[in-house]
Amino acid sequence: MDEKYFPEKIEERWQKFWEESGAFEADADASREKRFYCLEMLPYPSGFLHMGHVRNYSIGDALSWFRRLQGFNVLHPMGWDSFGQPAEQAAIKRGVMPREWTEKNIEHMRGQFKRMGFSFDWRREIAAHTPEYYKWDQWFFLKMLERGLAYKKVSPVNWCPAEGTVLSNEQSSGGVCWRCGAAVEKRDIEQWFLRITDYAERLLEDMSEIEGGWPERVLTMQRNWIGRSEGAYIDFQVKDTDERVRVFTTRVDTIYGANAVVVAPDHPLIEHSPMKEDVRRFAERVRAERAAAREPGALEEKEGINTGLLAVNPFSGELIPVWAGNYVLTEYGTGAVMSVPAHDERDFEFAQKYSLPIRRVIERISHEQPPAERDPEVEDQSVAMSEAFTEYGILVSSGDWSGKLSEDAIREMAEFAESRGFGERAVTYRLRDWGVSRQRFWGAPIPIIYCDACGIVPVPEKDLPVVLPERAEFTGAGQSPLAGVPEFVNTTCPKCNAPARRETDTMDTFVDSSWYFFRYCDPKNPDAPFDREKAAYWAPVDQYIGGVEHAVMHLLYTRFWTKFMRDVGLIDFDEPVRRLMTQGMVVAETFYREGEEPGSKVYFNPSDVDAVRDDKGRVREATCVADGQPVMVGPFEKMGKSKNNGVDPNDMITAYGADAARMFVLFAAPVENDLRWQEAGIEGSLRFLRRVYSFVYRWREVLRDVPRDVAGEVSPEARRLRHETHRTIERVTNDFEGLRYNTAVAAMMELLNVLAEVEVKSGLLDFFGGRGARELVWPPNLRASDEEIRKLELSAVRETLEALVLMLAPFTPHLSEELWEALGHAGGMLRSGARWPAFDETLARREQVEIAVQVNGKLRGRVLVSD
RNA sequence: GCCGGGGUGGCGAAAUCGGUAGACGCAACGGACUUAAAAUCCGUUGGCCGUAAGGCCGUGCGGGUUCGAGUCCCGCCCCCGGUACCA
């Protein structure tokens, strides 16, 4: 053992040891009931790790170690979300094939992960872009097709007319093509969809199973995303036609106040309008405005046009006009609404603009007087009402329904409509089916063949996987590169053997990540996505850790996929993840210069920038290291490639060691908070580790022969040390359960401070030559009686140091291994059966005294005071 | 607008059950050691008044409950995230 702490040397040594001894390899073992599946969201192999990754995987790694030390059989795997657009862009820009680019990145990042010393079971590594993996994406797709859950329909994509290519939402932000700047158009093409809407109800219901384990805000976001709303369909007969127009409403109770039916501009009913041509022009304009809208949030003014049609209110028999309006969405409900301006803000605004009559049919419930009946024929509240009354209340001017409460009327009127055949109770969702087609090369090919004679033919299971070709032309323009590879496209029909064409769309990468953690349970299985028994042992995931940006899409798709897997009998539970932790982003300063294109920016990596800071740490001036020219200081942004503000963990490892870097990112802030990256604080973590190291170094010889527990009296200092040690164990253990790593670290720092104090006060340090002595050796001339006394003290010191080393292991595994060995345990912590320290209840408890509080001689309460 | 989460020193933060507000760390300042620097160690560090002992104020703002409120209740202000005409 060196006198000084040399992180790199220690880290290299133990990483080698772990690898050779297979320390983190875990297998399903029915005899080990205590098992734990710890999972972090798998990374996209962009090329380099940054501190954001370090944080994410440090959180999970700490928990994995904690559970291992508690005797759990821990599955902690790692893999790559290796399909996706950046690989294709690299191909376009640099001509390097996506697979080559991706695999080079993976190799580099795997090396970085290993240098961080994360305790992954690397035998289980998976990558989405390997045929062994995406074969099962395709297999699942076929299973969904079999069950009618995969289907094809026409749906719009973003289209760049200049390059003749499909763009993602991101690539067409601002309504222009990100490469050539041409105005983006919508184009309708046939695409594959998965019927996630069939699972909407279960996705909502099963939330009760994970409540408490998932952050409330994630559950809320999912609930809103699914957007269940209960109401009724009501059919309005259209005058002089055989058509009925069906509307969806959550407020049937307001139907006597309907002044119009408003349909979406492209509603089929328009066909019957005498003003067909005008309405069409209106629809065309609305579509163009939508496409040009820069921000999705920008609300247009409500506009509409009278179609000239009249509809019959089935409740009142009244004739009301049919309008087309830009605020009615084709995709939601039935694409038609009844307009009740008195009780709906949007309808109110619309009615104001076009001077449509406003009729109030709901009154606030009043206890003083019954609501006044208004004359339905003449009542117009256009002036009286300054805004819509959207609350529930009591019905007025509503025929036989007047006097009823909204709650009751909503139910009863829907039932009435149902019994008379002009409507039904209904539930609608905001959730849309999941479009999985991508007009891209770098994804799992959709296993479908088109035959002129047989139509759409699924690829037979025995022919899976449909393998991506090695090479293709990547121009960034025109059709998908896959469509330009004849060897891929041309095939024969599995049914009739005639020449046929393959589907050239690939799958959304969310498909890959919807079930990958099941594959980890059985990563090499050639015959099934995974073995039932193995998955039953490990899954569901006990703790999942990742960014909140995946709160909706990924986590919803994953829940959907899990339910589907249950339906096909692969597993027997509904929810994939018991506990979810959404960690905050690591953000860092950005530095840039104006680029050549107007508005474009060239970003500099912080390591290439010299920054002059004020005393508050803000950058006052920055210059580029390479050319000495000034650079602009941008805002703090999420670390990543796009802003080039990623801090390379390799630099941190070189300067401070992986252990200090890992501990610092966990100590600096609660894991759910965003973390502003600044290197300054990491020094403090290193200082702490150095102190721990030098304590063990100083005491190691002496402590080897000292038992951990000694009965009998001890000095006040030793008693205090034992008390503090057990109190700390209790605190740290609880903090780990709640992933409160920052306070866990703080508690251990406090314990070390106590130890330092005790060392001085007890005279122990003096015994070895006093404060400042750097190399302490047990004196050979020590008398026996002294030794007895010292053992009493030292047993407490030993217990404290061992507990500290063990509790630090999840943060600083390399250092802990080294110190554990120095304290006389051979063979590595996990092999030698090191266990998380148990706290002694009586030692950990503080004595509490109840004090009566008296005011003017009267007892006013009691207070518990700790010693 | 709606939904969710927040607002505590110069900074990151702590206070898990209503009970000493600011643990732990960073930065800063002072000291020891050193030819010097680094490293290390010791000390000070919410604000105001005071030589001191000590006192007063202090958890976004205004009220309330309570012997006691950062914590509970009511009303506001501000920030962050999600969402966007969902009928």
Short mmCIF file of C-alpha atoms in Angstrom, two decimals, chain A residues 61-477:
data_model
loop_
_atom_site.label_atom_id
_atom_site.label_comp_id
_atom_site.label_asym_id
_atom_site.label_seq_id
_atom_site.Cartn_x
_atom_site.Cartn_y
_atom_site.Cartn_z
CA ASP A 61 -23.97 1.64 -9.97
CA ALA A 62 -24.14 2.88 -6.39
CA LEU A 63 -27.48 1.16 -5.91
CA SER A 64 -26.15 -2.06 -7.47
CA TRP A 65 -23.23 -2.14 -5.08
CA PHE A 66 -25.48 -1.37 -2.14
CA ARG A 67 -27.74 -4.31 -2.98
CA ARG A 68 -24.83 -6.64 -3.61
CA LEU A 69 -23.37 -5.81 -0.22
CA GLN A 70 -26.79 -6.54 1.23
CA GLY A 71 -26.58 -10.03 -0.23
CA PHE A 72 -28.78 -9.56 -3.27
CA ASN A 73 -28.13 -11.29 -6.57
CA VAL A 74 -27.89 -8.15 -8.71
CA LEU A 75 -28.47 -7.84 -12.44
CA HIS A 76 -26.85 -4.67 -13.74
CA PRO A 77 -26.47 -4.79 -17.52
CA MET A 78 -25.42 -2.40 -20.25
CA GLY A 79 -26.19 -2.09 -23.93
CA TRP A 80 -26.53 0.30 -26.82
CA ASP A 81 -29.46 2.08 -28.40
CA SER A 82 -27.49 1.90 -31.58
CA PHE A 83 -30.02 2.55 -34.33
CA GLY A 84 -30.92 6.11 -35.23
CA GLN A 85 -30.36 9.13 -37.37
CA PRO A 86 -26.89 10.41 -36.38
CA ALA A 87 -25.25 7.31 -37.88
CA GLU A 88 -26.97 8.06 -41.16
CA GLN A 89 -25.92 11.68 -41.07
CA ALA A 90 -22.33 10.61 -40.51
CA ALA A 91 -22.72 8.47 -43.61
CA ILE A 92 -24.03 11.41 -45.60
CA LYS A 93 -21.34 13.80 -44.41
CA ARG A 94 -18.31 11.56 -44.30
CA GLY A 95 -19.23 8.56 -46.36
CA VAL A 96 -18.57 6.18 -43.51
CA MET A 97 -21.07 3.33 -43.33
CA PRO A 98 -23.51 3.55 -40.37
CA ARG A 99 -22.46 0.22 -38.92
CA GLU A 100 -18.79 1.08 -38.98
CA TRP A 101 -19.41 4.49 -37.42
CA THR A 102 -21.68 3.06 -34.74
CA GLU A 103 -19.39 0.23 -33.76
CA LYS A 104 -16.38 2.49 -33.49
CA ASN A 105 -18.33 4.74 -31.17
CA ILE A 106 -19.47 1.81 -29.08
CA GLU A 107 -15.92 0.61 -28.71
CA HIS A 108 -14.70 3.98 -27.53
CA MET A 109 -17.59 4.48 -25.11
CA ARG A 110 -17.28 0.97 -23.72
CA GLY A 111 -13.66 1.80 -22.89
CA GLN A 112 -14.78 4.95 -21.11
CA PHE A 113 -17.36 3.02 -19.12
CA LYS A 114 -14.72 0.54 -18.08
CA ARG A 115 -12.37 3.27 -16.97
CA MET A 116 -15.13 4.60 -14.75
CA GLY A 117 -15.25 1.16 -13.16
CA PHE A 118 -19.01 0.69 -13.46
CA SER A 119 -20.08 -2.73 -12.26
CA PHE A 120 -21.83 -3.99 -15.39
CA ASP A 121 -22.13 -7.62 -16.35
CA TRP A 122 -20.50 -7.10 -19.73
CA ARG A 123 -21.29 -10.65 -20.83
CA ARG A 124 -24.85 -9.45 -21.29
CA GLU A 125 -24.06 -6.48 -23.51
CA ILE A 126 -26.55 -5.98 -26.33
CA ALA A 127 -26.78 -3.59 -29.26
CA ALA A 128 -29.97 -2.78 -31.15
CA HIS A 129 -28.27 -2.75 -34.55
CA THR A 130 -27.13 -6.38 -34.45
CA PRO A 131 -29.29 -8.85 -36.40
CA GLU A 132 -29.37 -11.08 -33.30
CA TYR A 133 -31.22 -8.29 -31.55
CA TYR A 134 -33.41 -6.72 -34.22
CA LYS A 135 -34.55 -10.14 -35.33
CA TRP A 136 -36.79 -9.99 -32.28
CA ASP A 137 -38.06 -6.49 -33.07
CA GLN A 138 -39.25 -8.06 -36.31
CA TRP A 139 -40.63 -11.09 -34.53
CA PHE A 140 -42.67 -8.88 -32.19
CA PHE A 141 -43.92 -6.91 -35.17
CA LEU A 142 -45.21 -10.11 -36.77
CA LYS A 143 -46.89 -11.12 -33.52
CA MET A 144 -48.63 -7.78 -33.42
CA LEU A 145 -49.65 -8.17 -37.06
CA GLU A 146 -51.13 -11.59 -36.26
CA ARG A 147 -53.22 -10.08 -33.51
CA GLY A 148 -54.36 -7.14 -35.58
CA LEU A 149 -52.30 -4.70 -33.55
CA ALA A 150 -50.10 -3.67 -36.47
CA TYR A 151 -51.82 -2.08 -39.43
CA LYS A 152 -51.16 0.21 -42.32
CA LYS A 153 -52.80 3.54 -43.00
CA VAL A 154 -52.21 6.75 -44.89
CA SER A 155 -50.66 9.39 -42.75
CA PRO A 156 -48.78 12.63 -43.36
CA VAL A 157 -45.00 13.08 -43.13
CA ASN A 158 -42.81 16.17 -43.37
CA TRP A 159 -41.57 16.42 -46.90
CA CYS A 160 -38.76 18.50 -48.33
CA PRO A 161 -39.77 19.22 -51.93
CA ALA A 162 -36.26 20.35 -52.90
CA GLU A 163 -34.48 17.19 -51.85
CA GLY A 164 -37.41 14.85 -52.28
CA THR A 165 -36.92 13.33 -48.87
CA VAL A 166 -38.82 12.72 -45.67
CA LEU A 167 -37.83 14.80 -42.67
CA SER A 168 -38.29 14.16 -38.97
CA ASN A 169 -40.07 16.78 -36.86
CA GLU A 170 -36.72 17.94 -35.57
CA GLN A 171 -35.32 18.32 -39.06
CA SER A 172 -38.26 20.42 -40.14
CA SER A 173 -38.57 22.70 -37.15
CA GLY A 174 -39.59 26.20 -38.11
CA GLY A 175 -41.31 24.81 -41.15
CA VAL A 176 -38.14 24.68 -43.22
CA CYS A 177 -35.78 21.88 -44.16
CA TRP A 178 -32.77 21.92 -41.85
CA ARG A 179 -30.37 21.20 -44.71
CA CYS A 180 -31.60 23.22 -47.64
CA GLY A 181 -34.03 25.66 -46.03
CA ALA A 182 -36.88 24.86 -48.41
CA ALA A 183 -40.40 25.19 -47.03
CA VAL A 184 -41.50 21.84 -45.66
CA GLU A 185 -44.68 20.29 -47.02
CA LYS A 186 -46.96 17.61 -45.66
CA ARG A 187 -47.22 14.56 -47.80
CA ASP A 188 -49.51 11.60 -47.29
CA ILE A 189 -47.90 8.18 -47.47
CA GLU A 190 -48.85 4.72 -46.27
CA GLN A 191 -47.24 3.84 -42.96
CA TRP A 192 -47.34 1.14 -40.32
CA PHE A 193 -49.01 1.79 -36.99
CA LEU A 194 -49.31 -0.11 -33.71
CA ARG A 195 -52.62 -0.03 -31.91
CA ILE A 196 -51.48 1.34 -28.59
CA THR A 197 -54.92 2.92 -28.28
CA ASP A 198 -56.33 -0.56 -27.68
CA TYR A 199 -54.31 -0.50 -24.47
CA ALA A 200 -55.25 3.02 -23.38
CA GLU A 201 -57.55 1.86 -20.63
CA ARG A 202 -55.05 -0.65 -19.23
CA LEU A 203 -52.25 1.89 -19.42
CA LEU A 204 -54.36 4.12 -17.20
CA GLU A 205 -55.69 1.48 -14.85
CA ASP A 206 -52.38 -0.20 -14.15
CA MET A 207 -50.90 3.07 -12.96
CA SER A 208 -52.31 2.14 -9.58
CA GLU A 209 -49.72 -0.66 -9.47
CA ILE A 210 -46.78 1.69 -9.79
CA GLU A 211 -48.11 4.65 -7.85
CA GLY A 212 -45.62 5.49 -5.14
CA GLY A 213 -42.78 3.89 -7.06
CA TRP A 214 -42.90 6.40 -9.93
CA PRO A 215 -42.57 10.16 -9.61
CA GLU A 216 -45.96 11.81 -9.46
CA ARG A 217 -45.14 14.16 -12.31
CA VAL A 218 -44.34 11.30 -14.67
CA LEU A 219 -47.64 9.63 -13.90
CA THR A 220 -49.44 12.92 -14.46
CA MET A 221 -47.71 13.46 -17.77
CA GLN A 222 -48.70 9.99 -18.91
CA ARG A 223 -52.27 10.47 -17.73
CA ASN A 224 -52.50 13.73 -19.67
CA TRP A 225 -50.90 12.17 -22.70
CA ILE A 226 -53.47 9.39 -22.77
CA GLY A 227 -56.10 12.07 -22.13
CA ARG A 228 -59.15 9.99 -21.34
CA SER A 229 -62.40 11.87 -21.45
CA GLU A 230 -65.84 10.60 -20.83
CA GLY A 231 -68.82 11.95 -22.64
CA ALA A 232 -71.29 11.12 -25.35
CA TYR A 233 -71.67 10.95 -29.09
CA ILE A 234 -74.76 12.77 -30.31
CA ASP A 235 -76.08 12.55 -33.87
CA PHE A 236 -77.55 15.61 -35.53
CA GLN A 237 -79.74 14.96 -38.58
CA VAL A 238 -78.67 17.21 -41.44
CA LYS A 239 -81.66 18.84 -43.09
CA ASP A 240 -82.49 17.90 -46.68
CA THR A 241 -79.97 15.04 -46.70
CA ASP A 242 -79.76 11.47 -45.44
CA GLU A 243 -76.64 12.39 -43.50
CA ARG A 244 -76.24 12.59 -39.80
CA VAL A 245 -73.33 14.41 -38.25
CA ARG A 246 -71.97 12.88 -35.08
CA VAL A 247 -70.40 15.11 -32.46
CA PHE A 248 -68.52 14.27 -29.32
CA THR A 249 -69.21 16.21 -26.14
CA THR A 250 -68.41 15.92 -22.46
CA ARG A 251 -71.23 18.32 -21.69
CA VAL A 252 -74.50 16.96 -23.11
CA ASP A 253 -76.15 18.90 -20.33
CA THR A 254 -75.49 22.09 -22.30
CA ILE A 255 -77.05 20.88 -25.56
CA TYR A 256 -80.07 23.20 -25.33
CA GLY A 257 -77.57 26.04 -25.61
CA ALA A 258 -76.10 24.79 -28.87
CA ASN A 259 -76.17 27.48 -31.54
CA ALA A 260 -74.35 25.57 -34.26
CA VAL A 261 -72.56 22.42 -35.21
CA VAL A 262 -68.94 23.13 -36.10
CA VAL A 263 -67.01 20.61 -38.13
CA ALA A 264 -63.33 20.35 -39.02
CA PRO A 265 -62.50 21.98 -42.36
CA ASP A 266 -61.93 18.65 -44.08
CA HIS A 267 -64.94 16.88 -42.60
CA PRO A 268 -66.70 14.54 -45.11
CA LEU A 269 -70.00 16.34 -44.57
CA ILE A 270 -68.61 19.23 -46.59
CA GLU A 271 -69.46 17.17 -49.67
CA HIS A 272 -73.10 17.98 -49.10
CA SER A 273 -72.60 21.67 -48.57
CA PRO A 274 -74.09 24.06 -51.10
CA MET A 275 -71.00 26.20 -50.47
CA LYS A 276 -68.67 23.28 -51.14
CA GLU A 277 -66.15 25.31 -53.14
CA ASP A 278 -65.85 28.13 -50.61
CA VAL A 279 -65.43 25.66 -47.78
CA ARG A 280 -62.74 23.84 -49.72
CA ARG A 281 -60.82 27.02 -50.25
CA PHE A 282 -61.16 27.74 -46.56
CA ALA A 283 -59.89 24.25 -45.69
CA GLU A 284 -56.95 24.73 -48.01
CA ARG A 285 -56.01 27.99 -46.34
CA VAL A 286 -56.25 26.48 -42.87
CA ARG A 287 -53.99 23.62 -43.91
CA ALA A 288 -51.40 26.03 -45.31
CA GLU A 289 -51.47 28.14 -42.17
CA ARG A 290 -51.00 25.08 -40.01
CA ALA A 291 -47.98 23.96 -42.02
CA ALA A 292 -46.42 27.41 -41.82
CA ALA A 293 -46.95 27.72 -38.07
CA ARG A 294 -43.49 27.91 -36.58
CA GLU A 295 -44.23 27.02 -33.04
CA PRO A 296 -46.78 24.37 -32.28
CA GLY A 297 -48.00 26.52 -29.42
CA ALA A 298 -48.87 29.54 -31.51
CA LEU A 299 -52.64 29.82 -31.51
CA GLU A 300 -54.33 31.08 -34.59
CA GLU A 301 -57.36 33.21 -34.41
CA LYS A 302 -60.58 31.25 -34.59
CA GLU A 303 -62.05 31.33 -38.04
CA GLY A 304 -64.92 29.65 -39.73
CA ILE A 305 -67.28 29.58 -42.64
CA ASN A 306 -70.97 28.80 -42.80
CA THR A 307 -71.54 25.66 -44.88
CA GLY A 308 -75.13 26.54 -45.59
CA LEU A 309 -76.25 23.25 -44.10
CA LEU A 310 -78.69 23.03 -41.22
CA ALA A 311 -78.75 20.41 -38.49
CA VAL A 312 -81.48 19.32 -36.12
CA ASN A 313 -80.78 19.39 -32.41
CA PRO A 314 -82.14 15.96 -31.46
CA PHE A 315 -83.11 17.11 -27.98
CA SER A 316 -84.86 20.40 -28.77
CA GLY A 317 -85.74 19.81 -32.41
CA GLU A 318 -84.28 23.21 -33.14
CA LEU A 319 -82.60 23.90 -36.49
CA ILE A 320 -79.06 25.22 -36.18
CA PRO A 321 -76.46 26.07 -38.83
CA VAL A 322 -73.44 23.89 -39.63
CA TRP A 323 -70.15 25.75 -39.76
CA ALA A 324 -66.64 24.66 -40.61
CA GLY A 325 -64.11 25.97 -38.11
CA ASN A 326 -60.35 25.98 -37.91
CA TYR A 327 -60.43 25.19 -34.20
CA VAL A 328 -62.06 21.81 -34.64
CA LEU A 329 -59.55 19.00 -34.92
CA THR A 330 -60.04 16.19 -37.39
CA GLU A 331 -58.04 13.78 -35.28
CA TYR A 332 -59.90 14.18 -32.04
CA GLY A 333 -63.34 12.85 -31.20
CA THR A 334 -65.44 12.81 -34.37
CA GLY A 335 -64.02 15.92 -35.99
CA ALA A 336 -67.25 17.72 -35.20
CA VAL A 337 -68.56 19.54 -32.17
CA MET A 338 -71.73 21.19 -31.05
CA SER A 339 -71.03 24.82 -30.33
CA VAL A 340 -72.32 26.03 -26.97
CA PRO A 341 -70.92 29.53 -26.56
CA ALA A 342 -72.47 30.19 -23.17
CA HIS A 343 -70.59 27.32 -21.62
CA ASP A 344 -67.40 26.80 -23.59
CA GLU A 345 -64.63 29.35 -23.96
CA ARG A 346 -63.73 28.40 -27.51
CA ASP A 347 -67.31 28.42 -28.69
CA PHE A 348 -67.80 31.72 -26.92
CA GLU A 349 -64.91 33.28 -28.78
CA PHE A 350 -66.19 31.86 -32.06
CA ALA A 351 -69.71 33.11 -31.45
CA GLN A 352 -68.44 36.58 -30.60
CA LYS A 353 -66.46 36.78 -33.79
CA TYR A 354 -69.36 35.75 -36.03
CA SER A 355 -72.13 37.30 -33.92
CA LEU A 356 -73.84 34.00 -33.31
CA PRO A 357 -76.51 33.95 -30.60
CA ILE A 358 -75.45 32.99 -27.09
CA ARG A 359 -77.94 31.17 -24.93
CA ARG A 360 -77.36 30.38 -21.29
CA VAL A 361 -78.65 27.01 -20.11
CA ILE A 362 -76.61 26.38 -16.92
CA GLU A 363 -76.90 28.49 -13.79
CA ARG A 364 -74.70 28.56 -10.75
CA ILE A 365 -76.37 26.69 -7.91
CA SER A 366 -77.82 29.18 -5.49
CA HIS A 367 -79.40 28.43 -2.16
CA GLU A 368 -81.38 31.63 -1.99
CA GLN A 369 -83.54 31.45 -5.06
CA PRO A 370 -84.46 28.96 -7.72
CA PRO A 371 -82.91 29.67 -11.11
CA ALA A 372 -85.03 31.80 -13.39
CA GLU A 373 -86.38 30.15 -16.49
CA ARG A 374 -85.38 32.02 -19.58
CA ASP A 375 -87.36 32.19 -22.78
CA PRO A 376 -85.58 29.77 -25.11
CA GLU A 377 -86.93 31.42 -28.23
CA VAL A 378 -85.68 34.92 -27.70
CA GLU A 379 -83.02 34.67 -25.05
CA ASP A 380 -79.70 35.96 -26.31
CA GLN A 381 -76.99 36.55 -23.73
CA SER A 382 -74.48 38.00 -26.19
CA VAL A 383 -74.34 41.19 -24.21
CA ALA A 384 -75.07 39.88 -20.72
CA MET A 385 -72.25 37.36 -20.66
CA SER A 386 -68.68 38.59 -20.83
CA GLU A 387 -67.21 35.13 -20.70
CA ALA A 388 -68.32 31.54 -20.86
CA PHE A 389 -69.63 29.86 -17.71
CA THR A 390 -67.86 26.52 -17.85
CA GLU A 391 -68.64 25.13 -14.41
CA TYR A 392 -71.20 22.50 -13.54
CA GLY A 393 -74.49 23.88 -12.24
CA ILE A 394 -78.18 23.53 -12.66
CA LEU A 395 -79.99 23.28 -16.01
CA VAL A 396 -82.39 25.99 -17.18
CA SER A 397 -84.25 26.57 -20.44
CA SER A 398 -83.67 22.92 -21.25
CA GLY A 399 -87.15 21.54 -21.69
CA ASP A 400 -87.96 18.63 -19.41
CA TRP A 401 -84.36 18.58 -18.20
CA SER A 402 -84.51 21.97 -16.55
CA GLY A 403 -83.83 21.85 -12.83
CA LYS A 404 -81.48 18.92 -13.03
CA LEU A 405 -77.90 19.09 -11.87
CA SER A 406 -75.18 18.90 -14.54
CA GLU A 407 -73.72 15.72 -13.09
CA ASP A 408 -77.03 13.89 -13.31
CA ALA A 409 -78.08 15.39 -16.63
CA ILE A 410 -74.82 14.35 -18.31
CA ARG A 411 -75.49 10.73 -17.46
CA GLU A 412 -79.25 10.70 -17.99
CA MET A 413 -79.27 12.64 -21.26
CA ALA A 414 -76.68 10.29 -22.75
CA GLU A 415 -78.78 7.32 -21.71
CA PHE A 416 -81.82 8.98 -23.21
CA ALA A 417 -80.00 9.57 -26.51
CA GLU A 418 -78.89 5.97 -26.52
CA SER A 419 -82.42 4.69 -25.94
CA ARG A 420 -83.77 6.85 -28.75
CA GLY A 421 -80.98 5.82 -31.13
CA PHE A 422 -79.44 9.23 -31.73
CA GLY A 423 -76.37 8.86 -29.62
CA GLU A 424 -74.40 6.83 -27.10
CA ARG A 425 -72.18 7.19 -24.10
CA ALA A 426 -68.56 7.28 -25.15
CA VAL A 427 -65.00 7.51 -23.99
CA THR A 428 -62.36 9.12 -26.16
CA TYR A 429 -58.63 9.41 -25.79
CA ARG A 430 -56.08 11.94 -26.84
CA LEU A 431 -53.61 9.11 -27.34
CA ARG A 432 -52.95 8.27 -30.99
CA ASP A 433 -51.77 5.00 -32.44
CA TRP A 434 -48.03 4.64 -32.61
CA GLY A 435 -46.57 5.25 -36.07
CA VAL A 436 -43.53 3.03 -36.36
CA SER A 437 -42.57 3.47 -40.02
CA ARG A 438 -39.44 5.45 -40.71
CA GLN A 439 -38.22 6.21 -44.23
CA ARG A 440 -34.68 5.54 -43.05
CA PHE A 441 -31.88 3.09 -43.52
CA TRP A 442 -30.44 2.71 -40.03
CA GLY A 443 -33.22 0.84 -38.25
CA ALA A 444 -34.76 -2.60 -38.04
CA PRO A 445 -36.35 -3.46 -41.41
CA ILE A 446 -40.09 -4.01 -41.19
CA PRO A 447 -40.54 -7.70 -42.12
CA ILE A 448 -43.09 -7.31 -44.89
CA ILE A 449 -43.09 -8.30 -48.55
CA TYR A 450 -45.33 -6.80 -51.23
CA CYS A 451 -46.48 -9.21 -53.90
CA ASP A 452 -48.55 -8.15 -56.91
CA ALA A 453 -50.67 -11.28 -56.59
CA CYS A 454 -50.86 -11.82 -52.83
CA GLY A 455 -50.66 -8.26 -51.57
CA ILE A 456 -49.10 -7.60 -48.17
CA VAL A 457 -47.29 -10.75 -47.05
CA PRO A 458 -45.52 -11.03 -43.69
CA VAL A 459 -42.03 -12.52 -43.80
CA PRO A 460 -42.31 -16.08 -42.38
CA GLU A 461 -40.81 -16.42 -38.93
CA LYS A 462 -38.23 -18.91 -40.16
CA ASP A 463 -36.83 -16.28 -42.54
CA LEU A 464 -36.07 -13.78 -39.79
CA PRO A 465 -34.09 -11.70 -39.42
CA VAL A 466 -34.53 -9.55 -42.50
CA VAL A 467 -30.96 -8.28 -42.51
CA LEU A 468 -29.91 -4.76 -43.46
CA PRO A 469 -27.48 -4.59 -46.38
CA GLU A 470 -23.91 -3.67 -45.51
CA ARG A 471 -23.67 -0.86 -48.01
CA ALA A 472 -25.98 1.73 -49.52
CA GLU A 473 -25.85 5.16 -51.12
CA PHE A 474 -26.23 7.99 -48.62
CA THR A 475 -26.96 11.29 -50.29
CA GLY A 476 -29.43 12.82 -47.89
CA ALA A 477 -31.80 13.43 -50.76
#
